[in-house]
């Protein structure tokens, strides 16, 4: 196995990967287009759930607009079809979840009332969030399992000294 043969194989791999990625993108665009253009056909459901190898072509969250458009279009004429019902139920569930996320984000806007959290300190004294009214207050939720949080906690520790 020579160095030259290794370079040729590497170039061949790069070309193959490039062609595969191109085909994947074209397939993705074709499935999106087909689903939108045929949103009144049950065949669009088959397209929505198609795969490129072992990977779904469309992602339910990223391509939610297409799933929703097909579900809305098919729901009125095919309400007895189990596949249509399943798609409509999935879209409805995700829509409700997205709406709740929007409501939660809106509730966290500046000026909105925050929940009155009560926490114990290291000496078992209760501290309420309402005790900090009028003071600059940081509410930071973190996870001990997330190493990024450790770094942020070290930075916050320095702020407490100020």
mmCIF file of N, CA, C and O in Angstrom, residues 18-85:
data_model
loop_
_atom_site.group_PDB
_atom_site.id
_atom_site.type_symbol
_atom_site.label_atom_id
_atom_site.label_comp_id
_atom_site.label_asym_id
_atom_site.label_seq_id
_atom_site.Cartn_x
_atom_site.Cartn_y
_atom_site.Cartn_z
ATOM 1 N N UNK A 18 -18.933 13.794 -1.670
ATOM 2 C CA UNK A 18 -19.503 14.998 -2.262
ATOM 3 C C UNK A 18 -20.740 14.658 -3.104
ATOM 4 O O UNK A 18 -21.776 15.332 -3.014
ATOM 5 N N UNK A 19 -20.642 13.612 -3.903
ATOM 6 C CA UNK A 19 -21.785 13.181 -4.723
ATOM 7 C C UNK A 19 -22.938 12.701 -3.853
ATOM 8 O O UNK A 19 -24.106 12.994 -4.128
ATOM 9 N N UNK A 20 -22.615 11.973 -2.803
ATOM 10 C CA UNK A 20 -23.648 11.482 -1.889
ATOM 11 C C UNK A 20 -24.365 12.649 -1.227
ATOM 12 O O UNK A 20 -25.595 12.676 -1.159
ATOM 13 N N UNK A 21 -23.620 13.639 -0.760
ATOM 14 C CA UNK A 21 -24.226 14.809 -0.121
ATOM 15 C C UNK A 21 -25.090 15.577 -1.112
ATOM 16 O O UNK A 21 -26.183 16.023 -0.780
ATOM 17 N N UNK A 22 -24.610 15.718 -2.341
ATOM 18 C CA UNK A 22 -25.382 16.387 -3.386
ATOM 19 C C UNK A 22 -26.706 15.642 -3.611
ATOM 20 O O UNK A 22 -27.769 16.258 -3.686
ATOM 21 N N UNK A 23 -26.631 14.313 -3.720
ATOM 22 C CA UNK A 23 -27.847 13.508 -3.915
ATOM 23 C C UNK A 23 -28.796 13.633 -2.732
ATOM 24 O O UNK A 23 -30.016 13.696 -2.912
ATOM 25 N N UNK A 24 -28.237 13.693 -1.548
ATOM 26 C CA UNK A 24 -29.053 13.833 -0.346
ATOM 27 C C UNK A 24 -29.813 15.166 -0.361
ATOM 28 O O UNK A 24 -31.004 15.223 -0.071
ATOM 29 N N UNK A 25 -29.132 16.231 -0.717
ATOM 30 C CA UNK A 25 -29.757 17.559 -0.774
ATOM 31 C C UNK A 25 -30.824 17.606 -1.864
ATOM 32 O O UNK A 25 -31.926 18.134 -1.650
ATOM 33 N N UNK A 26 -30.518 17.044 -3.015
ATOM 34 C CA UNK A 26 -31.487 17.008 -4.114
ATOM 35 C C UNK A 26 -32.718 16.195 -3.712
ATOM 36 O O UNK A 26 -33.852 16.580 -4.017
ATOM 37 N N UNK A 27 -32.484 15.072 -3.043
ATOM 38 C CA UNK A 27 -33.589 14.221 -2.594
ATOM 39 C C UNK A 27 -34.459 14.992 -1.597
ATOM 40 O O UNK A 27 -35.692 14.960 -1.675
ATOM 41 N N UNK A 28 -33.836 15.682 -0.672
ATOM 42 C CA UNK A 28 -34.544 16.494 0.315
ATOM 43 C C UNK A 28 -35.423 17.536 -0.387
ATOM 44 O O UNK A 28 -36.612 17.669 -0.082
ATOM 45 N N UNK A 29 -34.838 18.287 -1.311
ATOM 46 C CA UNK A 29 -35.587 19.322 -2.028
ATOM 47 C C UNK A 29 -36.733 18.730 -2.838
ATOM 48 O O UNK A 29 -37.832 19.295 -2.893
ATOM 49 N N UNK A 30 -36.488 17.578 -3.460
ATOM 50 C CA UNK A 30 -37.527 16.924 -4.257
ATOM 51 C C UNK A 30 -38.695 16.457 -3.373
ATOM 52 O O UNK A 30 -39.852 16.641 -3.725
ATOM 53 N N UNK A 31 -38.388 15.902 -2.204
ATOM 54 C CA UNK A 31 -39.440 15.427 -1.294
ATOM 55 C C UNK A 31 -40.259 16.604 -0.766
ATOM 56 O O UNK A 31 -41.494 16.547 -0.696
ATOM 57 N N UNK A 32 -39.608 17.679 -0.391
ATOM 58 C CA UNK A 32 -40.344 18.873 0.069
ATOM 59 C C UNK A 32 -41.268 19.384 -1.029
ATOM 60 O O UNK A 32 -42.446 19.656 -0.789
ATOM 61 N N UNK A 33 -40.721 19.502 -2.247
ATOM 62 C CA UNK A 33 -41.503 20.012 -3.374
ATOM 63 C C UNK A 33 -42.675 19.079 -3.688
ATOM 64 O O UNK A 33 -43.813 19.535 -3.853
ATOM 65 N N UNK A 34 -42.413 17.776 -3.769
ATOM 66 C CA UNK A 34 -43.463 16.813 -4.075
ATOM 67 C C UNK A 34 -44.579 16.881 -3.034
ATOM 68 O O UNK A 34 -45.767 16.896 -3.370
ATOM 69 N N UNK A 35 -44.198 16.921 -1.753
ATOM 70 C CA UNK A 35 -45.193 16.939 -0.673
ATOM 71 C C UNK A 35 -46.072 18.174 -0.740
ATOM 72 O O UNK A 35 -47.291 18.087 -0.561
ATOM 73 N N UNK A 36 -45.484 19.318 -1.030
ATOM 74 C CA UNK A 36 -46.261 20.559 -1.115
ATOM 75 C C UNK A 36 -47.161 20.578 -2.353
ATOM 76 O O UNK A 36 -48.294 21.018 -2.287
ATOM 77 N N UNK A 37 -46.622 20.091 -3.472
ATOM 78 C CA UNK A 37 -47.403 20.100 -4.713
ATOM 79 C C UNK A 37 -48.506 19.050 -4.710
ATOM 80 O O UNK A 37 -49.477 19.178 -5.458
ATOM 81 N N UNK A 38 -48.375 18.014 -3.908
ATOM 82 C CA UNK A 38 -49.352 16.923 -3.867
ATOM 83 C C UNK A 38 -49.966 16.782 -2.478
ATOM 84 O O UNK A 38 -50.271 15.676 -2.032
ATOM 85 N N UNK A 39 -50.156 17.897 -1.811
ATOM 86 C CA UNK A 39 -50.648 17.872 -0.433
ATOM 87 C C UNK A 39 -52.060 17.310 -0.291
ATOM 88 O O UNK A 39 -52.471 16.955 0.798
ATOM 89 N N UNK A 40 -52.782 17.187 -1.382
ATOM 90 C CA UNK A 40 -54.128 16.600 -1.323
ATOM 91 C C UNK A 40 -54.121 15.102 -1.586
ATOM 92 O O UNK A 40 -55.160 14.462 -1.584
ATOM 93 N N UNK A 41 -52.938 14.540 -1.813
ATOM 94 C CA UNK A 41 -52.805 13.114 -2.123
ATOM 95 C C UNK A 41 -52.218 12.364 -0.928
ATOM 96 O O UNK A 41 -51.291 12.850 -0.274
ATOM 97 N N UNK A 42 -52.739 11.167 -0.688
ATOM 98 C CA UNK A 42 -52.213 10.306 0.379
ATOM 99 C C UNK A 42 -50.736 9.979 0.112
ATOM 100 O O UNK A 42 -49.963 9.746 1.034
ATOM 101 N N UNK A 43 -50.341 10.003 -1.149
ATOM 102 C CA UNK A 43 -48.946 9.723 -1.500
ATOM 103 C C UNK A 43 -47.990 10.708 -0.830
ATOM 104 O O UNK A 43 -46.822 10.386 -0.588
ATOM 105 N N UNK A 44 -48.481 11.897 -0.510
ATOM 106 C CA UNK A 44 -47.622 12.885 0.144
ATOM 107 C C UNK A 44 -47.199 12.408 1.532
ATOM 108 O O UNK A 44 -46.101 12.742 1.995
ATOM 109 N N UNK A 45 -48.040 11.613 2.195
ATOM 110 C CA UNK A 45 -47.664 11.070 3.508
ATOM 111 C C UNK A 45 -46.481 10.123 3.350
ATOM 112 O O UNK A 45 -45.533 10.153 4.131
ATOM 113 N N UNK A 46 -46.548 9.299 2.322
ATOM 114 C CA UNK A 46 -45.442 8.382 2.042
ATOM 115 C C UNK A 46 -44.159 9.175 1.815
ATOM 116 O O UNK A 46 -43.097 8.826 2.325
ATOM 117 N N UNK A 47 -44.266 10.274 1.092
ATOM 118 C CA UNK A 47 -43.096 11.107 0.819
ATOM 119 C C UNK A 47 -42.567 11.740 2.110
ATOM 120 O O UNK A 47 -41.351 11.781 2.327
ATOM 121 N N UNK A 48 -43.476 12.228 2.951
ATOM 122 C CA UNK A 48 -43.062 12.864 4.201
ATOM 123 C C UNK A 48 -42.203 11.945 5.065
ATOM 124 O O UNK A 48 -41.280 12.393 5.740
ATOM 125 N N UNK A 49 -42.532 10.667 5.055
ATOM 126 C CA UNK A 49 -41.834 9.705 5.908
ATOM 127 C C UNK A 49 -40.761 8.910 5.162
ATOM 128 O O UNK A 49 -40.240 7.931 5.682
ATOM 129 N N UNK A 50 -40.406 9.349 3.947
ATOM 130 C CA UNK A 50 -39.393 8.614 3.182
ATOM 131 C C UNK A 50 -38.021 8.765 3.849
ATOM 132 O O UNK A 50 -37.796 9.658 4.664
ATOM 133 N N UNK A 51 -37.121 7.870 3.472
ATOM 134 C CA UNK A 51 -35.796 7.834 4.071
ATOM 135 C C UNK A 51 -34.724 7.854 2.985
ATOM 136 O O UNK A 51 -34.942 7.396 1.883
ATOM 137 N N UNK A 52 -33.582 8.365 3.342
ATOM 138 C CA UNK A 52 -32.400 8.317 2.484
ATOM 139 C C UNK A 52 -31.441 7.389 3.214
ATOM 140 O O UNK A 52 -30.802 7.782 4.190
ATOM 141 N N UNK A 53 -31.404 6.135 2.785
ATOM 142 C CA UNK A 53 -30.682 5.120 3.549
ATOM 143 C C UNK A 53 -31.466 4.840 4.813
ATOM 144 O O UNK A 53 -32.661 4.552 4.758
ATOM 145 N N UNK A 54 -30.841 4.998 5.961
ATOM 146 C CA UNK A 54 -31.515 4.783 7.241
ATOM 147 C C UNK A 54 -31.978 6.079 7.898
ATOM 148 O O UNK A 54 -32.486 6.069 9.011
ATOM 149 N N UNK A 55 -31.785 7.195 7.200
ATOM 150 C CA UNK A 55 -32.069 8.506 7.787
ATOM 151 C C UNK A 55 -33.323 9.106 7.152
ATOM 152 O O UNK A 55 -33.447 9.135 5.926
ATOM 153 N N UNK A 56 -34.263 9.604 7.977
ATOM 154 C CA UNK A 56 -35.429 10.286 7.399
ATOM 155 C C UNK A 56 -34.988 11.474 6.548
ATOM 156 O O UNK A 56 -34.063 12.196 6.913
ATOM 157 N N UNK A 57 -35.650 11.658 5.419
ATOM 158 C CA UNK A 57 -35.310 12.779 4.533
ATOM 159 C C UNK A 57 -35.735 14.091 5.187
ATOM 160 O O UNK A 57 -34.972 15.047 5.242
ATOM 161 N N UNK A 58 -36.958 14.129 5.665
ATOM 162 C CA UNK A 58 -37.471 15.331 6.325
ATOM 163 C C UNK A 58 -37.431 15.139 7.831
ATOM 164 O O UNK A 58 -37.679 14.047 8.338
ATOM 165 N N UNK A 59 -37.150 16.206 8.528
ATOM 166 C CA UNK A 59 -37.147 16.208 9.986
ATOM 167 C C UNK A 59 -38.455 16.852 10.449
ATOM 168 O O UNK A 59 -38.793 17.954 10.006
ATOM 169 N N UNK A 60 -39.172 16.174 11.334
ATOM 170 C CA UNK A 60 -40.502 16.644 11.729
ATOM 171 C C UNK A 60 -40.454 18.060 12.314
ATOM 172 O O UNK A 60 -41.342 18.867 12.064
ATOM 173 N N UNK A 61 -39.414 18.373 13.074
ATOM 174 C CA UNK A 61 -39.321 19.713 13.670
ATOM 175 C C UNK A 61 -38.839 20.758 12.666
ATOM 176 O O UNK A 61 -39.423 21.827 12.544
ATOM 177 N N UNK A 62 -37.790 20.447 11.949
ATOM 178 C CA UNK A 62 -37.218 21.403 10.999
ATOM 179 C C UNK A 62 -38.170 21.667 9.835
ATOM 180 O O UNK A 62 -38.334 22.797 9.391
ATOM 181 N N UNK A 63 -38.805 20.611 9.351
ATOM 182 C CA UNK A 63 -39.699 20.713 8.191
ATOM 183 C C UNK A 63 -41.164 20.683 8.615
ATOM 184 O O UNK A 63 -42.027 20.249 7.857
ATOM 185 N N UNK A 64 -41.429 21.171 9.813
ATOM 186 C CA UNK A 64 -42.784 21.122 10.358
ATOM 187 C C UNK A 64 -43.794 21.789 9.439
ATOM 188 O O UNK A 64 -44.929 21.330 9.318
ATOM 189 N N UNK A 65 -43.391 22.851 8.772
ATOM 190 C CA UNK A 65 -44.308 23.567 7.882
ATOM 191 C C UNK A 65 -44.881 22.638 6.808
ATOM 192 O O UNK A 65 -46.073 22.714 6.481
ATOM 193 N N UNK A 66 -44.062 21.745 6.268
ATOM 194 C CA UNK A 66 -44.531 20.823 5.222
ATOM 195 C C UNK A 66 -45.482 19.790 5.820
ATOM 196 O O UNK A 66 -46.548 19.518 5.261
ATOM 197 N N UNK A 67 -45.113 19.214 6.964
ATOM 198 C CA UNK A 67 -45.976 18.240 7.623
ATOM 199 C C UNK A 67 -47.328 18.870 7.955
ATOM 200 O O UNK A 67 -48.378 18.257 7.749
ATOM 201 N N UNK A 68 -47.301 20.106 8.445
ATOM 202 C CA UNK A 68 -48.536 20.799 8.811
ATOM 203 C C UNK A 68 -49.393 21.092 7.581
ATOM 204 O O UNK A 68 -50.613 20.903 7.608
ATOM 205 N N UNK A 69 -48.764 21.535 6.513
ATOM 206 C CA UNK A 69 -49.499 21.860 5.287
ATOM 207 C C UNK A 69 -50.192 20.617 4.723
ATOM 208 O O UNK A 69 -51.365 20.661 4.345
ATOM 209 N N UNK A 70 -49.485 19.499 4.690
ATOM 210 C CA UNK A 70 -50.071 18.246 4.180
ATOM 211 C C UNK A 70 -51.185 17.778 5.108
ATOM 212 O O UNK A 70 -52.269 17.392 4.646
ATOM 213 N N UNK A 71 -50.955 17.820 6.410
ATOM 214 C CA UNK A 71 -51.979 17.383 7.369
ATOM 215 C C UNK A 71 -53.241 18.219 7.236
ATOM 216 O O UNK A 71 -54.357 17.675 7.192
ATOM 217 N N UNK A 72 -53.084 19.528 7.163
ATOM 218 C CA UNK A 72 -54.250 20.405 7.037
ATOM 219 C C UNK A 72 -55.013 20.138 5.744
ATOM 220 O O UNK A 72 -56.240 20.151 5.722
ATOM 221 N N UNK A 73 -54.287 19.899 4.678
ATOM 222 C CA UNK A 73 -54.915 19.669 3.380
ATOM 223 C C UNK A 73 -55.652 18.327 3.343
ATOM 224 O O UNK A 73 -56.751 18.234 2.806
ATOM 225 N N UNK A 74 -55.028 17.298 3.905
ATOM 226 C CA UNK A 74 -55.630 15.964 3.855
ATOM 227 C C UNK A 74 -56.753 15.768 4.880
ATOM 228 O O UNK A 74 -57.628 14.930 4.674
ATOM 229 N N UNK A 75 -56.725 16.504 5.954
ATOM 230 C CA UNK A 75 -57.676 16.292 7.047
ATOM 231 C C UNK A 75 -59.132 16.440 6.617
ATOM 232 O O UNK A 75 -59.988 15.678 7.052
ATOM 233 N N UNK A 76 -59.407 17.390 5.763
ATOM 234 C CA UNK A 76 -60.798 17.660 5.393
ATOM 235 C C UNK A 76 -61.402 16.570 4.503
ATOM 236 O O UNK A 76 -62.599 16.300 4.598
ATOM 237 N N UNK A 77 -60.618 15.931 3.664
ATOM 238 C CA UNK A 77 -61.165 14.956 2.720
ATOM 239 C C UNK A 77 -60.931 13.496 3.094
ATOM 240 O O UNK A 77 -61.554 12.609 2.530
ATOM 241 N N UNK A 78 -60.017 13.246 4.021
ATOM 242 C CA UNK A 78 -59.633 11.863 4.334
ATOM 243 C C UNK A 78 -59.650 11.599 5.835
ATOM 244 O O UNK A 78 -58.769 10.932 6.353
ATOM 245 N N UNK A 79 -60.648 12.126 6.522
ATOM 246 C CA UNK A 79 -60.653 12.045 7.975
ATOM 247 C C UNK A 79 -60.822 10.632 8.534
ATOM 248 O O UNK A 79 -60.673 10.424 9.721
ATOM 249 N N UNK A 80 -61.105 9.649 7.700
ATOM 250 C CA UNK A 80 -61.239 8.266 8.171
ATOM 251 C C UNK A 80 -59.971 7.446 7.934
ATOM 252 O O UNK A 80 -59.835 6.351 8.453
ATOM 253 N N UNK A 81 -59.042 7.956 7.170
ATOM 254 C CA UNK A 81 -57.811 7.235 6.867
ATOM 255 C C UNK A 81 -56.895 7.253 8.094
ATOM 256 O O UNK A 81 -56.600 8.320 8.640
ATOM 257 N N UNK A 82 -56.416 6.086 8.525
ATOM 258 C CA UNK A 82 -55.614 6.014 9.756
ATOM 259 C C UNK A 82 -54.285 6.756 9.631
ATOM 260 O O UNK A 82 -53.786 7.313 10.602
ATOM 261 N N UNK A 83 -53.727 6.778 8.428
ATOM 262 C CA UNK A 83 -52.460 7.472 8.225
ATOM 263 C C UNK A 83 -52.645 8.983 8.289
ATOM 264 O O UNK A 83 -51.793 9.694 8.836
ATOM 265 N N UNK A 84 -53.756 9.445 7.752
ATOM 266 C CA UNK A 84 -54.067 10.874 7.829
ATOM 267 C C UNK A 84 -54.328 11.245 9.284
ATOM 268 O O UNK A 84 -53.819 12.261 9.779
ATOM 269 N N UNK A 85 -55.116 10.422 9.985
ATOM 270 C CA UNK A 85 -55.402 10.690 11.401
ATOM 271 C C UNK A 85 -54.116 10.763 12.211
ATOM 272 O O UNK A 85 -53.945 11.652 13.049
#
